[in-house]
Amino acid sequence: MLRFLTAGESHGPCLIAIVEGLPAGLSLDEEAINRDLGRRQGGYGRGKRMQIERDKAEILSGVIAGKTTGAPVALRIANLDWPNWRERWAADDLPALTVPRPGHADYAGMAKYGLDDARPILERASARETAARVAVGALAKQLLAPFEIAVGSYVTEIGDVEAAIPDLSPAELWALAEASDVRCPDEDAAARMRAAIDAARRAGDSLGGVFIVTATGVPVGLGSHVQWDRRLDARLTAVVMSIPAIKGLEIGTAFENSRHRGTQVHDALYPDGQGGVIRRTNRAGGTEGGMSNGMPVVIKAAVKPIPTTVTPQRSVDLSTGEPAETQYQRSDVCVVPAAAVIGEAMVAWVLADAMIEKLGGDSLEEMTR
Amino acid sequence: MLRFLTAGESHGPCLIAIVEGLPAGLSLDEEAINRDLGRRQGGYGRGKRMQIERDKAEILSGVIAGKTTGAPVALRIANLDWPNWRERWAADDLPALTVPRPGHADYAGMAKYGLDDARPILERASARETAARVAVGALAKQLLAPFEIAVGSYVTEIGDVEAAIPDLSPAELWALAEASDVRCPDEDAAARMRAAIDAARRAGDSLGGVFIVTATGVPVGLGSHVQWDRRLDARLTAVVMSIPAIKGLEIGTAFENSRHRGTQVHDALYPDGQGGVIRRTNRAGGTEGGMSNGMPVVIKAAVKPIPTTVTPQRSVDLSTGEPAETQYQRSDVCVVPAAAVIGEAMVAWVLADAMIEKLGGDSLEEMTR
Amino acid sequence: MLRFLTAGESHGPCLIAIVEGLPAGLSLDEEAINRDLGRRQGGYGRGKRMQIERDKAEILSGVIAGKTTGAPVALRIANLDWPNWRERWAADDLPALTVPRPGHADYAGMAKYGLDDARPILERASARETAARVAVGALAKQLLAPFEIAVGSYVTEIGDVEAAIPDLSPAELWALAEASDVRCPDEDAAARMRAAIDAARRAGDSLGGVFIVTATGVPVGLGSHVQWDRRLDARLTAVVMSIPAIKGLEIGTAFENSRHRGTQVHDALYPDGQGGVIRRTNRAGGTEGGMSNGMPVVIKAAVKPIPTTVTPQRSVDLSTGEPAETQYQRSDVCVVPAAAVIGEAMVAWVLADAMIEKLGGDSLEEMTR
Amino acid sequence: MLRFLTAGESHGPCLIAIVEGLPAGLSLDEEAINRDLGRRQGGYGRGKRMQIERDKAEILSGVIAGKTTGAPVALRIANLDWPNWRERWAADDLPALTVPRPGHADYAGMAKYGLDDARPILERASARETAARVAVGALAKQLLAPFEIAVGSYVTEIGDVEAAIPDLSPAELWALAEASDVRCPDEDAAARMRAAIDAARRAGDSLGGVFIVTATGVPVGLGSHVQWDRRLDARLTAVVMSIPAIKGLEIGTAFENSRHRGTQVHDALYPDGQGGVIRRTNRAGGTEGGMSNGMPVVIKAAVKPIPTTVTPQRSVDLSTGEPAETQYQRSDVCVVPAAAVIGEAMVAWVLADAMIEKLGGDSLEEMTR
């Protein structure tokens, strides 16, 4: 069992994650964690805060002489913005936010937790929390690496611009995405995506989009059909859907598949000439019967346009019950490339957990024996 | 905490579910459970087995004098087909199935569990297991009823036929769906769906589709933004994705939303004139920030065409390594209406669990106080 | 993860257990399950019901051709007494029990679940539920057997009679216990125990006692020190404490150890001459730092005298608020030998779960490779 | 659900705890946390490190303007000793510890995690981790306070000195314990305990003992009889047994009760004259049927003498296979008073979790309505 909890507010001192259940003997590469943190922060369309924060993860526990010991790994990511906020927090002189932003956690959170100020809600609901998840995922990726399981992502849509994804291997698509500030392997579409982001920025608006996470090298038989909560597809779905702003998801080309006949969409098996099987298609996105089937795992996710916009949106001032307009908070225009990186992290975490479940998780040496 | 486990094979003696964590004092309506079981079995496009089984749930525990006691409720659904299979099982004379069907759990399951016969896999991976889930969901619906939370469903697509969903309330759409053997509230589309099913049947093929589950009366603030695994959207989608054949999901109009700007898709709040708020749109599908927001919860799911087809599909005989074709198993042509009923059940279960979490779950009397 | 849920009332139709997470490929011995069920029912000091019930477990799922498939195993143990009760239940003409028995779940259960009749509480709180646990444990023992892990028990005290446990191996003590109707390896003490039970019966009273469960062959390193809920000692004791009537526990000779100095109680290590280590003492009871240490696991448990006695006890009639005396329910005089068998089952379950965690749990073949 | 994870090594930079599931609106008293941390560090018989560390908890998240927000609370306790160790860790020049100390996690941990140095094991297995648990428990106590649930402790035995606990209320016993540097309410015994500790120190040895945790104001019906893992006694046991050095445990006077007849040990109920019931005895220690019964919860725990002693113990050098003696590590002589404080914390945490389960846990306001 590989589990994690995160803690921390957007403008508090730091984010914390505890990752529990890593095997002993894994050499942790701190720079690789920071690279992933940087990948989350990059991308065309991010706001000013991304110029303030340069996330670095500090490993507080669980690693001795560079290697995991089996003990929980606590990670701390400082909020570099904190000194600017510390006094205001202490003085408690921040004005109450009483006009919930449509699309954000404000309204439901205030109702749930009995608050007349949305600030405590948005502080935790902020996507800043996902930095901790990216760090968690970076650990998971390092656990997967010795098994030659790799996880990557690319963006296929931003706003109404849809990319034509070239017919390349996942690794090749990841490399193209990595070179693109919108994480899009189609350069032509990328240019139009940037233009769309610019236009949205000028309009004081925001854009959503769609990304794909793929995982290669996944062995056959992670997850199980035997009980609902053992299914790999369900576990992947839960964790990807738990990323803020993600509201839609498909494994493989699920919606497209649903419009075709069975003989047209299932991935035929062929002998691979060495006693095993190969597939020539992967419409199933790497899972059958709730288990990995040896093909790349492919998850597509729909990211909503972020709810914080310069252009006001209609709402209600809950302190008066009167109509009101939302007020601008510093924010981004488009977070789809960042969301893709977070998606990678969460997929990596599920796969790492499933590998530990399959092989036992005492030590990397035993797992790779 | 409301949890359940199911057990049972497709051709074994019965299915069993244990539902644990129901409050005391709930009057269970056994007929309502059986009605939902019947709704799962119905639908245009089901195979011959549906004429054999007439599912009835037997309550084995947890209910005394018609009311729940707080103790676990065990449910048993007999497989009426069992007497036909009992001897063959006992004699162990069933031929090994060594040609995995593309799209089914066969291949991954054999690899995972170290089997050279797919039969043990398909016996459990069969959608027959979902009868137990429907019974679980029927209990959950009965727990939700005193809170005026209702869950229903309708089909929007079968194969390439897409319905035009009329602009009606969820309850009205449910009523129209209930009267349709393809659970489609658009009569004209329903006729074309039936024709598509007929054509697929004649072609020895299968059809998938898309359905929507809606829940009304859901109070604001179920789930939470504070930790990934407390998010209502993550919990809802995990459990819907765990239904066999479902591979795609969206909450609200997520994929469509991702193509529009923020100011166009978020659901504005307006004063309701009584100190509360109303919304005139529900593109978010009833969740914001991982919490219910008071609007109907709307989940759309893509169902793949079932992988068992009369027309053979290409595969490999794993006992020889040679190419082979799949052999026909008794099956359905289209299970989308049934999948919608299962979707209802699973959504109801998550909502019931969330209500218990919110209110405490000792007794219905305390919950409704 | 090997988990289970049980369901069922004392006078309902049956008990049900679902055991989820067994590896595939385990040959289940149904007779061995029934032997353990019989061991639970036996013992000097049991009441009349034990002459009615002859528990047999029916495997409803998860086993095909005699072997587990990885799917959940549902077990059903019929209540042979049920036909005598069926009509009374249906007619709902059983008088309300409004005088809670001290020491039983009656009072707290009625308060918790908002009931004015204790019957629904005692039906589930009855020790009859433990038959299902014994069946669960019998499956676990069968999983442990290929690893040469064995679990057994013996009784050391009944009432004020304390046995002198001979200095024998665990297996020898188990064999002596098995031959004794009070599960006591000290024949002389056993005779006095029987006499004490006879005297208690004549007095209309009940007796408690103490038993020890031991497990041999447990490999080093099950459980972990790294997080509280991974500790083997915490997991073992929780599940043993969850057995009705058990309220005290120690691992090894914990209370005795607490009265001595450190240099006197810790178990020194010696070279075993083959590169490993041996111990000459086992005061720690087989766990150090929350992990198994290679020595036999030894858990001692205190069983309270059962609260149902022929001699009335003082209580209150909750329907009137007036003082009242408890009314006799058919019951046993002493259940310590039975509790020991249940203890074995629960210890076996934790160890089986820990072995799956250590080795992965897809198939027995992989686990034993 | 109120859950926590801790992280951190004994000589690393800090301990971290994340407490997840606290309701919103709880005013956290940071000084009260630190007071409990100080109580853990105090006590006659502690070693030199206790003079180095002056634990203070820093709240990193989950609290805004002094109140919880529903978001996870991360706590950081700095290791003041860290600057002395930082360079040695970085240089990796600490000699390998290859002689496992009997009674400690060393041997089992090295085997489990595949290490040839015990240092990574003892760094996490060290009782220093319990500082984080005390902080967690301090939060739990603050949640319990508005419900007038209080948790306290006292020591009843150290080494072979047994106190005569006066017949006072729990709160009175706690007050006496608080004034005693061995947490013992019997002054005469306390003097003998100190003498025993002095003698053990002179002998280069260590002492164990026994303590009692009591909780008052616990409402009837926390926990449940309906499923093994819902039982309050099992949950309390798990968490108290998970404290390092604790190996025995009883609820009420369980071992004593097991030696008496049923009519002698069960706690009779009497009318309280106001429609409720009272008890004049509490041999059951506040739980019946796995539920709280309204009487104080009473848990007694046996603490082993700590395994690190100045006087060497026999062991094996695992790097050579040769006999060896353990080497002295800086340590305490007796930690029983500290263990009692940790016991309080863990009991408080279980009760807080059970209260949230009973009442729902969105906000304190709703819980106390």
mmCIF file of N, CA, C and O in Angstrom, chain A residues 168-235:
data_model
loop_
_atom_site.group_PDB
_atom_site.id
_atom_site.type_symbol
_atom_site.label_atom_id
_atom_site.label_comp_id
_atom_site.label_asym_id
_atom_site.label_seq_id
_atom_site.Cartn_x
_atom_site.Cartn_y
_atom_site.Cartn_z
ATOM 1 N N LEU A 168 2.980 8.609 -33.608
ATOM 2 C CA LEU A 168 4.308 8.341 -33.048
ATOM 3 C C LEU A 168 4.165 7.538 -31.762
ATOM 4 O O LEU A 168 3.070 7.399 -31.221
ATOM 5 N N SER A 169 5.268 7.052 -31.284
ATOM 6 C CA SER A 169 5.242 6.308 -30.011
ATOM 7 C C SER A 169 4.972 7.278 -28.880
ATOM 8 O O SER A 169 5.209 8.480 -28.995
ATOM 9 N N PRO A 170 4.476 6.757 -27.750
ATOM 10 C CA PRO A 170 4.286 7.639 -26.598
ATOM 11 C C PRO A 170 5.543 8.434 -26.273
ATOM 12 O O PRO A 170 5.474 9.648 -26.063
ATOM 13 N N ALA A 171 6.679 7.776 -26.248
ATOM 14 C CA ALA A 171 7.910 8.481 -25.845
ATOM 15 C C ALA A 171 8.225 9.616 -26.812
ATOM 16 O O ALA A 171 8.686 10.694 -26.417
ATOM 17 N N GLU A 172 7.964 9.382 -28.102
ATOM 18 C CA GLU A 172 8.216 10.447 -29.076
ATOM 19 C C GLU A 172 7.244 11.608 -28.875
ATOM 20 O O GLU A 172 7.619 12.785 -28.957
ATOM 21 N N LEU A 173 6.005 11.276 -28.568
ATOM 22 C CA LEU A 173 5.023 12.344 -28.320
ATOM 23 C C LEU A 173 5.396 13.131 -27.068
ATOM 24 O O LEU A 173 5.264 14.358 -27.027
ATOM 25 N N TRP A 174 5.866 12.407 -26.044
ATOM 26 C CA TRP A 174 6.269 13.111 -24.820
ATOM 27 C C TRP A 174 7.405 14.090 -25.118
ATOM 28 O O TRP A 174 7.435 15.204 -24.587
ATOM 29 N N ALA A 175 8.332 13.641 -25.940
ATOM 30 C CA ALA A 175 9.483 14.505 -26.244
ATOM 31 C C ALA A 175 9.021 15.751 -26.987
ATOM 32 O O ALA A 175 9.469 16.873 -26.702
ATOM 33 N N LEU A 176 8.114 15.589 -27.932
ATOM 34 C CA LEU A 176 7.590 16.759 -28.639
ATOM 35 C C LEU A 176 6.860 17.690 -27.668
ATOM 36 O O LEU A 176 6.992 18.913 -27.739
ATOM 37 N N ALA A 177 6.083 17.094 -26.781
ATOM 38 C CA ALA A 177 5.332 17.899 -25.821
ATOM 39 C C ALA A 177 6.277 18.673 -24.911
ATOM 40 O O ALA A 177 6.047 19.845 -24.598
ATOM 41 N N GLU A 178 7.358 17.990 -24.543
ATOM 42 C CA GLU A 178 8.293 18.618 -23.608
ATOM 43 C C GLU A 178 8.908 19.876 -24.227
ATOM 44 O O GLU A 178 9.242 20.838 -23.509
ATOM 45 N N ALA A 179 9.032 19.853 -25.537
ATOM 46 C CA ALA A 179 9.651 20.994 -26.218
ATOM 47 C C ALA A 179 8.653 22.117 -26.485
ATOM 48 O O ALA A 179 9.011 23.158 -27.028
ATOM 49 N N SER A 180 7.405 21.904 -26.126
ATOM 50 C CA SER A 180 6.349 22.869 -26.462
ATOM 51 C C SER A 180 5.825 23.529 -25.195
ATOM 52 O O SER A 180 5.563 22.853 -24.207
ATOM 53 N N ASP A 181 5.656 24.841 -25.236
ATOM 54 C CA ASP A 181 5.185 25.521 -24.020
ATOM 55 C C ASP A 181 3.685 25.346 -23.806
ATOM 56 O O ASP A 181 3.139 25.824 -22.827
ATOM 57 N N VAL A 182 3.018 24.663 -24.724
ATOM 58 C CA VAL A 182 1.629 24.255 -24.452
ATOM 59 C C VAL A 182 1.520 22.724 -24.382
ATOM 60 O O VAL A 182 0.418 22.181 -24.431
ATOM 61 N N ARG A 183 2.674 22.067 -24.275
ATOM 62 C CA ARG A 183 2.755 20.592 -24.201
ATOM 63 C C ARG A 183 2.043 19.913 -25.370
ATOM 64 O O ARG A 183 1.505 18.810 -25.216
ATOM 65 N N CYS A 184 2.087 20.521 -26.539
ATOM 66 C CA CYS A 184 1.358 19.965 -27.671
ATOM 67 C C CYS A 184 2.325 19.465 -28.726
ATOM 68 O O CYS A 184 3.191 20.215 -29.194
ATOM 69 N N PRO A 185 2.217 18.194 -29.120
ATOM 70 C CA PRO A 185 3.157 17.629 -30.085
ATOM 71 C C PRO A 185 2.877 18.079 -31.523
ATOM 72 O O PRO A 185 3.640 17.716 -32.422
ATOM 73 N N ASP A 186 1.821 18.820 -31.755
ATOM 74 C CA ASP A 186 1.488 19.305 -33.100
ATOM 75 C C ASP A 186 1.847 20.792 -33.122
ATOM 76 O O ASP A 186 1.131 21.633 -32.577
ATOM 77 N N GLU A 187 2.948 21.127 -33.786
ATOM 78 C CA GLU A 187 3.463 22.497 -33.717
ATOM 79 C C GLU A 187 2.487 23.508 -34.268
ATOM 80 O O GLU A 187 2.374 24.627 -33.756
ATOM 81 N N ASP A 188 1.823 23.120 -35.319
ATOM 82 C CA ASP A 188 0.884 24.046 -35.939
ATOM 83 C C ASP A 188 -0.262 24.359 -34.972
ATOM 84 O O ASP A 188 -0.624 25.522 -34.765
ATOM 85 N N ALA A 189 -0.792 23.315 -34.382
ATOM 86 C CA ALA A 189 -1.864 23.530 -33.407
ATOM 87 C C ALA A 189 -1.350 24.339 -32.230
ATOM 88 O O ALA A 189 -2.063 25.208 -31.691
ATOM 89 N N ALA A 190 -0.108 24.064 -31.830
ATOM 90 C CA ALA A 190 0.460 24.780 -30.694
ATOM 91 C C ALA A 190 0.443 26.279 -30.933
ATOM 92 O O ALA A 190 0.134 27.075 -30.036
ATOM 93 N N ALA A 191 0.767 26.674 -32.145
ATOM 94 C CA ALA A 191 0.765 28.101 -32.456
ATOM 95 C C ALA A 191 -0.648 28.669 -32.301
ATOM 96 O O ALA A 191 -0.854 29.749 -31.739
ATOM 97 N N ARG A 192 -1.615 27.929 -32.783
ATOM 98 C CA ARG A 192 -3.001 28.412 -32.658
ATOM 99 C C ARG A 192 -3.451 28.399 -31.191
ATOM 100 O O ARG A 192 -4.241 29.228 -30.764
ATOM 101 N N MET A 193 -2.953 27.444 -30.438
ATOM 102 C CA MET A 193 -3.289 27.417 -29.003
ATOM 103 C C MET A 193 -2.759 28.673 -28.306
ATOM 104 O O MET A 193 -3.449 29.294 -27.509
ATOM 105 N N ARG A 194 -1.531 29.007 -28.611
ATOM 106 C CA ARG A 194 -0.974 30.223 -28.003
ATOM 107 C C ARG A 194 -1.798 31.444 -28.379
ATOM 108 O O ARG A 194 -2.056 32.310 -27.549
ATOM 109 N N ALA A 195 -2.206 31.493 -29.646
ATOM 110 C CA ALA A 195 -3.025 32.628 -30.086
ATOM 111 C C ALA A 195 -4.354 32.658 -29.340
ATOM 112 O O ALA A 195 -4.845 33.720 -28.940
ATOM 113 N N ALA A 196 -4.917 31.486 -29.143
ATOM 114 C CA ALA A 196 -6.197 31.422 -28.411
ATOM 115 C C ALA A 196 -6.009 31.878 -26.973
ATOM 116 O O ALA A 196 -6.871 32.560 -26.401
ATOM 117 N N ILE A 197 -4.882 31.498 -26.379
ATOM 118 C CA ILE A 197 -4.615 31.923 -25.003
ATOM 119 C C ILE A 197 -4.439 33.447 -24.955
ATOM 120 O O ILE A 197 -4.976 34.125 -24.074
ATOM 121 N N ASP A 198 -3.702 33.969 -25.924
ATOM 122 C CA ASP A 198 -3.515 35.422 -25.958
ATOM 123 C C ASP A 198 -4.866 36.128 -26.066
ATOM 124 O O ASP A 198 -5.118 37.123 -25.382
ATOM 125 N N ALA A 199 -5.695 35.596 -26.930
ATOM 126 C CA ALA A 199 -7.010 36.233 -27.127
ATOM 127 C C ALA A 199 -7.837 36.155 -25.856
ATOM 128 O O ALA A 199 -8.513 37.119 -25.473
ATOM 129 N N ALA A 200 -7.784 35.019 -25.197
ATOM 130 C CA ALA A 200 -8.544 34.869 -23.951
ATOM 131 C C ALA A 200 -8.003 35.829 -22.897
ATOM 132 O O ALA A 200 -8.763 36.436 -22.141
ATOM 133 N N ARG A 201 -6.698 35.967 -22.850
ATOM 134 C CA ARG A 201 -6.113 36.886 -21.876
ATOM 135 C C ARG A 201 -6.598 38.315 -22.145
ATOM 136 O O ARG A 201 -6.991 39.033 -21.222
ATOM 137 N N ARG A 202 -6.565 38.676 -23.406
ATOM 138 C CA ARG A 202 -7.009 40.031 -23.740
ATOM 139 C C ARG A 202 -8.475 40.233 -23.358
ATOM 140 O O ARG A 202 -8.879 41.313 -22.951
ATOM 141 N N ALA A 203 -9.233 39.143 -23.470
ATOM 142 C CA ALA A 203 -10.663 39.239 -23.154
ATOM 143 C C ALA A 203 -10.919 39.077 -21.661
ATOM 144 O O ALA A 203 -12.078 39.067 -21.229
ATOM 145 N N GLY A 204 -9.857 38.966 -20.891
ATOM 146 C CA GLY A 204 -10.039 38.772 -19.447
ATOM 147 C C GLY A 204 -10.722 37.456 -19.142
ATOM 148 O O GLY A 204 -11.482 37.335 -18.188
ATOM 149 N N ASP A 205 -10.427 36.458 -19.955
ATOM 150 C CA ASP A 205 -11.141 35.197 -19.820
ATOM 151 C C ASP A 205 -10.147 34.042 -19.632
ATOM 152 O O ASP A 205 -8.931 34.265 -19.525
ATOM 153 N N SER A 206 -10.644 32.833 -19.554
ATOM 154 C CA SER A 206 -9.787 31.667 -19.332
ATOM 155 C C SER A 206 -10.146 30.575 -20.330
ATOM 156 O O SER A 206 -11.230 30.585 -20.911
ATOM 157 N N LEU A 207 -9.234 29.625 -20.482
ATOM 158 C CA LEU A 207 -9.456 28.532 -21.432
ATOM 159 C C LEU A 207 -9.192 27.178 -20.774
ATOM 160 O O LEU A 207 -8.267 27.048 -19.977
ATOM 161 N N GLY A 208 -9.979 26.209 -21.170
ATOM 162 C CA GLY A 208 -9.732 24.835 -20.750
ATOM 163 C C GLY A 208 -9.103 24.043 -21.875
ATOM 164 O O GLY A 208 -8.528 24.626 -22.798
ATOM 165 N N GLY A 209 -9.231 22.734 -21.791
ATOM 166 C CA GLY A 209 -8.668 21.918 -22.839
ATOM 167 C C GLY A 209 -8.677 20.448 -22.478
ATOM 168 O O GLY A 209 -9.390 20.024 -21.546
ATOM 169 N N VAL A 210 -7.888 19.699 -23.218
ATOM 170 C CA VAL A 210 -7.876 18.246 -23.059
ATOM 171 C C VAL A 210 -6.425 17.777 -23.132
ATOM 172 O O VAL A 210 -5.646 18.288 -23.922
ATOM 173 N N PHE A 211 -6.076 16.832 -22.241
ATOM 174 C CA PHE A 211 -4.733 16.248 -22.343
ATOM 175 C C PHE A 211 -4.828 14.733 -22.248
ATOM 176 O O PHE A 211 -5.862 14.173 -21.856
ATOM 177 N N ILE A 212 -3.736 14.114 -22.628
ATOM 178 C CA ILE A 212 -3.641 12.649 -22.552
ATOM 179 C C ILE A 212 -2.421 12.278 -21.719
ATOM 180 O O ILE A 212 -1.343 12.838 -21.917
ATOM 181 N N VAL A 213 -2.629 11.366 -20.774
ATOM 182 C CA VAL A 213 -1.506 10.766 -20.050
ATOM 183 C C VAL A 213 -1.338 9.346 -20.559
ATOM 184 O O VAL A 213 -2.328 8.609 -20.679
ATOM 185 N N THR A 214 -0.116 8.982 -20.851
ATOM 186 C CA THR A 214 0.141 7.598 -21.254
ATOM 187 C C THR A 214 1.206 7.000 -20.341
ATOM 188 O O THR A 214 2.075 7.697 -19.831
ATOM 189 N N ALA A 215 1.082 5.702 -20.152
ATOM 190 C CA ALA A 215 2.087 4.980 -19.368
ATOM 191 C C ALA A 215 2.521 3.770 -20.180
ATOM 192 O O ALA A 215 1.674 2.996 -20.649
ATOM 193 N N THR A 216 3.822 3.622 -20.350
ATOM 194 C CA THR A 216 4.341 2.492 -21.121
ATOM 195 C C THR A 216 5.091 1.522 -20.212
ATOM 196 O O THR A 216 5.559 1.901 -19.140
ATOM 197 N N GLY A 217 5.187 0.301 -20.657
ATOM 198 C CA GLY A 217 5.913 -0.700 -19.881
ATOM 199 C C GLY A 217 5.095 -1.294 -18.752
ATOM 200 O O GLY A 217 5.626 -2.053 -17.930
ATOM 201 N N VAL A 218 3.827 -0.971 -18.720
ATOM 202 C CA VAL A 218 2.980 -1.480 -17.635
ATOM 203 C C VAL A 218 2.764 -2.977 -17.827
ATOM 204 O O VAL A 218 2.293 -3.401 -18.881
ATOM 205 N N PRO A 219 3.092 -3.787 -16.850
ATOM 206 C CA PRO A 219 2.925 -5.240 -17.028
ATOM 207 C C PRO A 219 1.448 -5.619 -17.072
ATOM 208 O O PRO A 219 0.590 -4.891 -16.582
ATOM 209 N N VAL A 220 1.189 -6.764 -17.631
ATOM 210 C CA VAL A 220 -0.177 -7.287 -17.675
ATOM 211 C C VAL A 220 -0.637 -7.629 -16.254
ATOM 212 O O VAL A 220 0.133 -8.192 -15.472
ATOM 213 N N GLY A 221 -1.852 -7.263 -15.938
ATOM 214 C CA GLY A 221 -2.451 -7.784 -14.710
ATOM 215 C C GLY A 221 -2.378 -6.902 -13.491
ATOM 216 O O GLY A 221 -2.585 -7.382 -12.378
ATOM 217 N N LEU A 222 -2.113 -5.609 -13.642
ATOM 218 C CA LEU A 222 -2.296 -4.712 -12.496
ATOM 219 C C LEU A 222 -3.786 -4.437 -12.347
ATOM 220 O O LEU A 222 -4.509 -4.307 -13.329
ATOM 221 N N GLY A 223 -4.216 -4.290 -11.097
ATOM 222 C CA GLY A 223 -5.650 -4.158 -10.841
ATOM 223 C C GLY A 223 -6.317 -5.516 -10.910
ATOM 224 O O GLY A 223 -5.639 -6.543 -11.055
ATOM 225 N N SER A 224 -7.619 -5.538 -10.779
ATOM 226 C CA SER A 224 -8.326 -6.811 -10.877
ATOM 227 C C SER A 224 -9.808 -6.587 -11.149
ATOM 228 O O SER A 224 -10.386 -5.577 -10.764
ATOM 229 N N HIS A 225 -10.386 -7.600 -11.776
ATOM 230 C CA HIS A 225 -11.827 -7.585 -12.053
ATOM 231 C C HIS A 225 -12.629 -8.073 -10.852
ATOM 232 O O HIS A 225 -13.855 -8.005 -10.877
ATOM 233 N N VAL A 226 -11.987 -8.575 -9.806
ATOM 234 C CA VAL A 226 -12.737 -9.350 -8.819
ATOM 235 C C VAL A 226 -13.592 -8.539 -7.860
ATOM 236 O O VAL A 226 -14.544 -9.062 -7.273
ATOM 237 N N GLN A 227 -13.223 -7.258 -7.674
ATOM 238 C CA GLN A 227 -14.045 -6.418 -6.788
ATOM 239 C C GLN A 227 -13.952 -4.999 -7.303
ATOM 240 O O GLN A 227 -12.904 -4.576 -7.803
ATOM 241 N N TRP A 228 -15.028 -4.253 -7.155
ATOM 242 C CA TRP A 228 -15.089 -2.949 -7.834
ATOM 243 C C TRP A 228 -13.894 -2.075 -7.501
ATOM 244 O O TRP A 228 -13.343 -1.411 -8.380
ATOM 245 N N ASP A 229 -13.469 -2.079 -6.234
ATOM 246 C CA ASP A 229 -12.431 -1.124 -5.862
ATOM 247 C C ASP A 229 -11.021 -1.629 -6.125
ATOM 248 O O ASP A 229 -10.049 -0.960 -5.782
ATOM 249 N N ARG A 230 -10.899 -2.803 -6.725
ATOM 250 C CA ARG A 230 -9.584 -3.277 -7.162
ATOM 251 C C ARG A 230 -9.320 -2.951 -8.632
ATOM 252 O O ARG A 230 -8.216 -3.202 -9.127
ATOM 253 N N ARG A 231 -10.301 -2.462 -9.324
ATOM 254 C CA ARG A 231 -10.138 -2.218 -10.766
ATOM 255 C C ARG A 231 -9.154 -1.089 -11.021
ATOM 256 O O ARG A 231 -9.273 -0.011 -10.476
ATOM 257 N N LEU A 232 -8.221 -1.334 -11.884
ATOM 258 C CA LEU A 232 -7.226 -0.314 -12.192
ATOM 259 C C LEU A 232 -7.876 0.889 -12.847
ATOM 260 O O LEU A 232 -7.495 2.032 -12.573
ATOM 261 N N ASP A 233 -8.867 0.662 -13.704
ATOM 262 C CA ASP A 233 -9.485 1.810 -14.369
ATOM 263 C C ASP A 233 -10.218 2.693 -13.363
ATOM 264 O O ASP A 233 -10.158 3.919 -13.446
ATOM 265 N N ALA A 234 -10.864 2.067 -12.385
ATOM 266 C CA ALA A 234 -11.557 2.855 -11.365
ATOM 267 C C ALA A 234 -10.565 3.635 -10.515
ATOM 268 O O ALA A 234 -10.789 4.802 -10.182
ATOM 269 N N ARG A 235 -9.468 2.993 -10.185
ATOM 270 C CA ARG A 235 -8.475 3.676 -9.351
ATOM 271 C C ARG A 235 -7.813 4.826 -10.111
ATOM 272 O O ARG A 235 -7.571 5.902 -9.557
#
